[in-house]
Amino acid sequence: MSDIILEMRNITKTFPGVKALDDVNFQVRQGEIHALVGENGAGKSTLMKVLSGVYPHGSYTGEIFYQGQACRFKDISDSEQLGIVIIHQELALVPLLSIAENIFLGNEQQKFGIINWYEAITKTQAVLKKVGLNESPNTLITNIGVGKQQLVEIAKALTKEVQLLILDEPTASLNESDSDALLNLLLELKAQGISSILISHKLNEVSKVADSITILRDGATIETLDCQQDEITENRIIRGMVGRSLTNRYPPREVEIQDTIFEVKNWNVFHPLHEDRQVINNVNIHVKKGEVVGIAGLMGAGRTELAMSVFGHSYGKHISGQVYKHGQEINVSSIGKAIANGLAYVTEDRKSLGLILIDSVKSNITLANLNGIASRFRINQPQELAIAREYRDKLNIKCSSILQKTVNLSGGNQQKVVLSKWLFSSPEILILDEPTRGIDVGAKYEIYTIINQLAAEGKGVIIISSELPEILGVCDRIYVMNEGRIVGEMPKAEASQEKIMEAIMQKKEVLHDE
Amino acid sequence: MSRMTTTPDQVMDQESSLAGITKILRENVRQYGMLVALIAIMIFFQIMTDGILMKPINLTNLILQNSYIVIMAIGMLLVIVAGHIDLSVGSVVAFVGAAAAVMMVNYEMNFLVTVIISLALGALIGGAQGYWVAYLKIPSFIVTLAGMLVFRGLTLALLQGQSIGPFPTAFQRISTGFIPDIFGNESINLTTMLLAAIVSAALVFMDIQSRRKQQQYRVETSPLPIFILKNVVLVGAIMYLSYLMASFKGLPNVLIVLFVLIVAYTFVATQTTLGRRIFAIGGNEKAAKLSGVKTERLTFYTFVNLGVLAALAGLVFAARLNVATPKAGEALELDVIAACFIGGASMSGGVGTVIGAVIGAFVMGVMNNGMSILGIGIEWQQVIKGLVLLAAVFFDVYNKNKG
């Protein structure tokens, strides 16, 4: 067996209320590509942040050995000095600087503060050649595609004498040929003796390049598979990823499904900036009265874009298609019209899109339906207070007063404020986008209970979630989305995590054949 | 978690304890801090100027001198709350004044018609700039910087570099007139005192009403002694200032205009759906938009509104000088913006009060006036005003961080 370059022992990392990593052990051998897989929230990114020093020594328990030495990183620069470089999913490049400027940002080729551009350009040309990127060092980052930007990130890592390269979802936003180029580059780097850790949801890529695979689930190491010895299939990986037993984390519910209340037909949406890129491709979905419908899919599958484009065209350009409520076509071309027609959209990003953080719980709850508390133009303040209190009690929002600013609330309570806002607009159809992201288990249960109540009241509920257990636990029917299309539809009885994952993968293969 | 679960009732219980009292003091410092500062500055200059500051004639002048700044500060506040800024108001004052002068002096138009056309012109100017900001998403700083140059230039072009005046008496009265005394008392203007008494009674009545409502709906209210003290001070101040003015010429017409504007805009900002939505835009434009607020349209209208108020200020300014000059209103925008920030508005939007902006305007006004009486040179006046602006905003930020 080759040498162990990295060993992480008994790593435990807790956030207030959540144990993100629970006694994780992780080993990487010299010169291998080691894939780290698991569902969203399994702890992959947290583990890598512990490794790279984003979470400094002392904020976690456990030990890290790198090249045989015990390491206690205080910040990223400590780990970078030893040749550990992490490339995050959101690229850390400055769009309006050139490739060369970005590559040497913070590591300038300088003497006494004066940059030697000849040296910088020459070195840039050398590393660009290494990563196979045929661009001038003076090209601005904003003028090259995401795939090439990834290569620039790797080139940047190479200038830092990288020994262990960590890539977090590097191909998530890449097309097929760019992904292939990137994976081939990883194999080349491996031949040069550079080890990599690859975090990916795309299991076909993982099984293509990985030498070993570590599976994380719920913050714990489940198993490490050796690709040379074991027979690795995608199904085998999926089983490891999702094989958790479901206890009653979801409140039970009497299901009474009636007629179709809401329908979206032939929905097409293009990217707001890159107008030739189709983000949503001929989507058809419907919801029945009293039904909870889930939309499953990986990050970037187009689920949020679908929801927002339906909700008052708040995302995208050149939107086409029809929306029906009770069989009647309705106009959703502006947010005001969508709300007036009984739609509500609870955003996945409550802090920047859902709440006015500097305003009180009360003002946030009434914002989407100010006319409901006003006679003509004048706000009836006592009525507003009464409404806010009513929702605080109904949804059990924990705040010192309804006049407390929402910025000071916990995530779960903030989410309940956003939900209250939309419940007060008395919608018939609610679209909940990642309604339980980043909130603790208890608050999740409460939100599921609210969802059940809404369905019982005869509303149509659509839930977008990246957590498959949540989709399976709450929804009556599930759509699977991938790359802007609906690639599967299944009733609860037939649905399983494996089937959903399969639907995503299958469609991928079909697309590749096209 | 247990800290978060206190109910309002528990909070009210806590208020009787010592911790509650310091909390209330702190909150009141934030709310009334600038008012206290204004009073302190007035007392300071009253002493330093040997009582000249509060002489009836000086007090009346102080109000006339600052009226146009207050008028614009009210409009500017809404623009700043919506998350924008308007640098063009000083030039708009000059341009509208010049346009009014041309209409009245060169074309001998009726003064009422002139006023109406001038206000409409202000709306048009505000709309023209607001369109770029709201719909075309050009930063307001840039749009109104351009507007500042454009309207200053147009003023020069319109006046051909000369001053135009004087104006008909009826027009001058906007700024220099006083409300007539129906009682005809020689020594003191009784109408003024009567109006002051009516306003005082109305304010106290409204405050009692809202307190009763707040208690009825279990909202935190300030303790009774503080409530009584606040009202006594308020009524005392109104009656004292009115008495001073009544012993000169009575209430200036423009003060009535100011009063109406302050009451109306405070109502809009705090009591209406319109005001709530403007604050929401400044607080988080994206969230407001996703909640169905028509962010573009409202932003546009805040600029239209400020345009109209700047036009009104331009008329008041021209009427006061009795001449329209190309240099009118230079650097006025800075005083107006400073007034809003001294009054507690936030640079990033979503925070501010109309009354705060008015107090801010008078803080600047009293300092200008007091330092001029003391014979402090214009150079040091600017230095001191700059430092006061910085100190006021620091005080506000520091207080917020602590709270």
PDB file of C-alpha atoms in Angstrom, chain B residues 10 41 72 97 132 154 166 169 171 189 200 213 225 233 249 276 333 339 347 371 390:
ATOM      1  CA  GLN B  10     -42.742  39.627  31.319  1.00  0.00           C
ATOM      2  CA  ILE B  41     -27.038  73.711  21.446  1.00  0.00           C
ATOM      3  CA  MET B  72     -36.383  69.618   1.339  1.00  0.00           C
ATOM      4  CA  GLY B  97     -36.651  80.063  -8.664  1.00  0.00           C
ATOM      5  CA  TRP B 132     -33.206  56.765 -14.458  1.00  0.00           C
ATOM      6  CA  LEU B 154     -29.998  75.562 -17.154  1.00  0.00           C
ATOM      7  CA  PRO B 166     -38.196  92.049  -7.680  1.00  0.00           C
ATOM      8  CA  THR B 169     -45.835  91.499  -3.168  1.00  0.00           C
ATOM      9  CA  PHE B 171     -45.454  86.230  -4.033  1.00  0.00           C
ATOM     10  CA  ASN B 189     -50.269  88.674  18.587  1.00  0.00           C
ATOM     11  CA  SER B 200     -50.656  72.002  22.016  1.00  0.00           C
ATOM     12  CA  LYS B 213     -54.490  52.303  22.521  1.00  0.00           C
ATOM     13  CA  PRO B 225     -43.768  60.047  34.741  1.00  0.00           C
ATOM     14  CA  VAL B 233     -41.807  69.866  27.989  1.00  0.00           C
ATOM     15  CA  LYS B 249     -44.872  89.833  14.214  1.00  0.00           C
ATOM     16  CA  ARG B 276     -44.417  51.159   5.232  1.00  0.00           C
ATOM     17  CA  GLU B 333     -28.094  69.844  -0.987  1.00  0.00           C
ATOM     18  CA  ALA B 339     -29.985  67.229   8.269  1.00  0.00           C
ATOM     19  CA  MET B 347     -27.059  55.673   4.773  1.00  0.00           C
ATOM     20  CA  MET B 371     -21.915  81.190  15.149  1.00  0.00           C
ATOM     21  CA  LEU B 390     -19.595  63.331  12.150  1.00  0.00           C
TER      22      LEU B 390
END
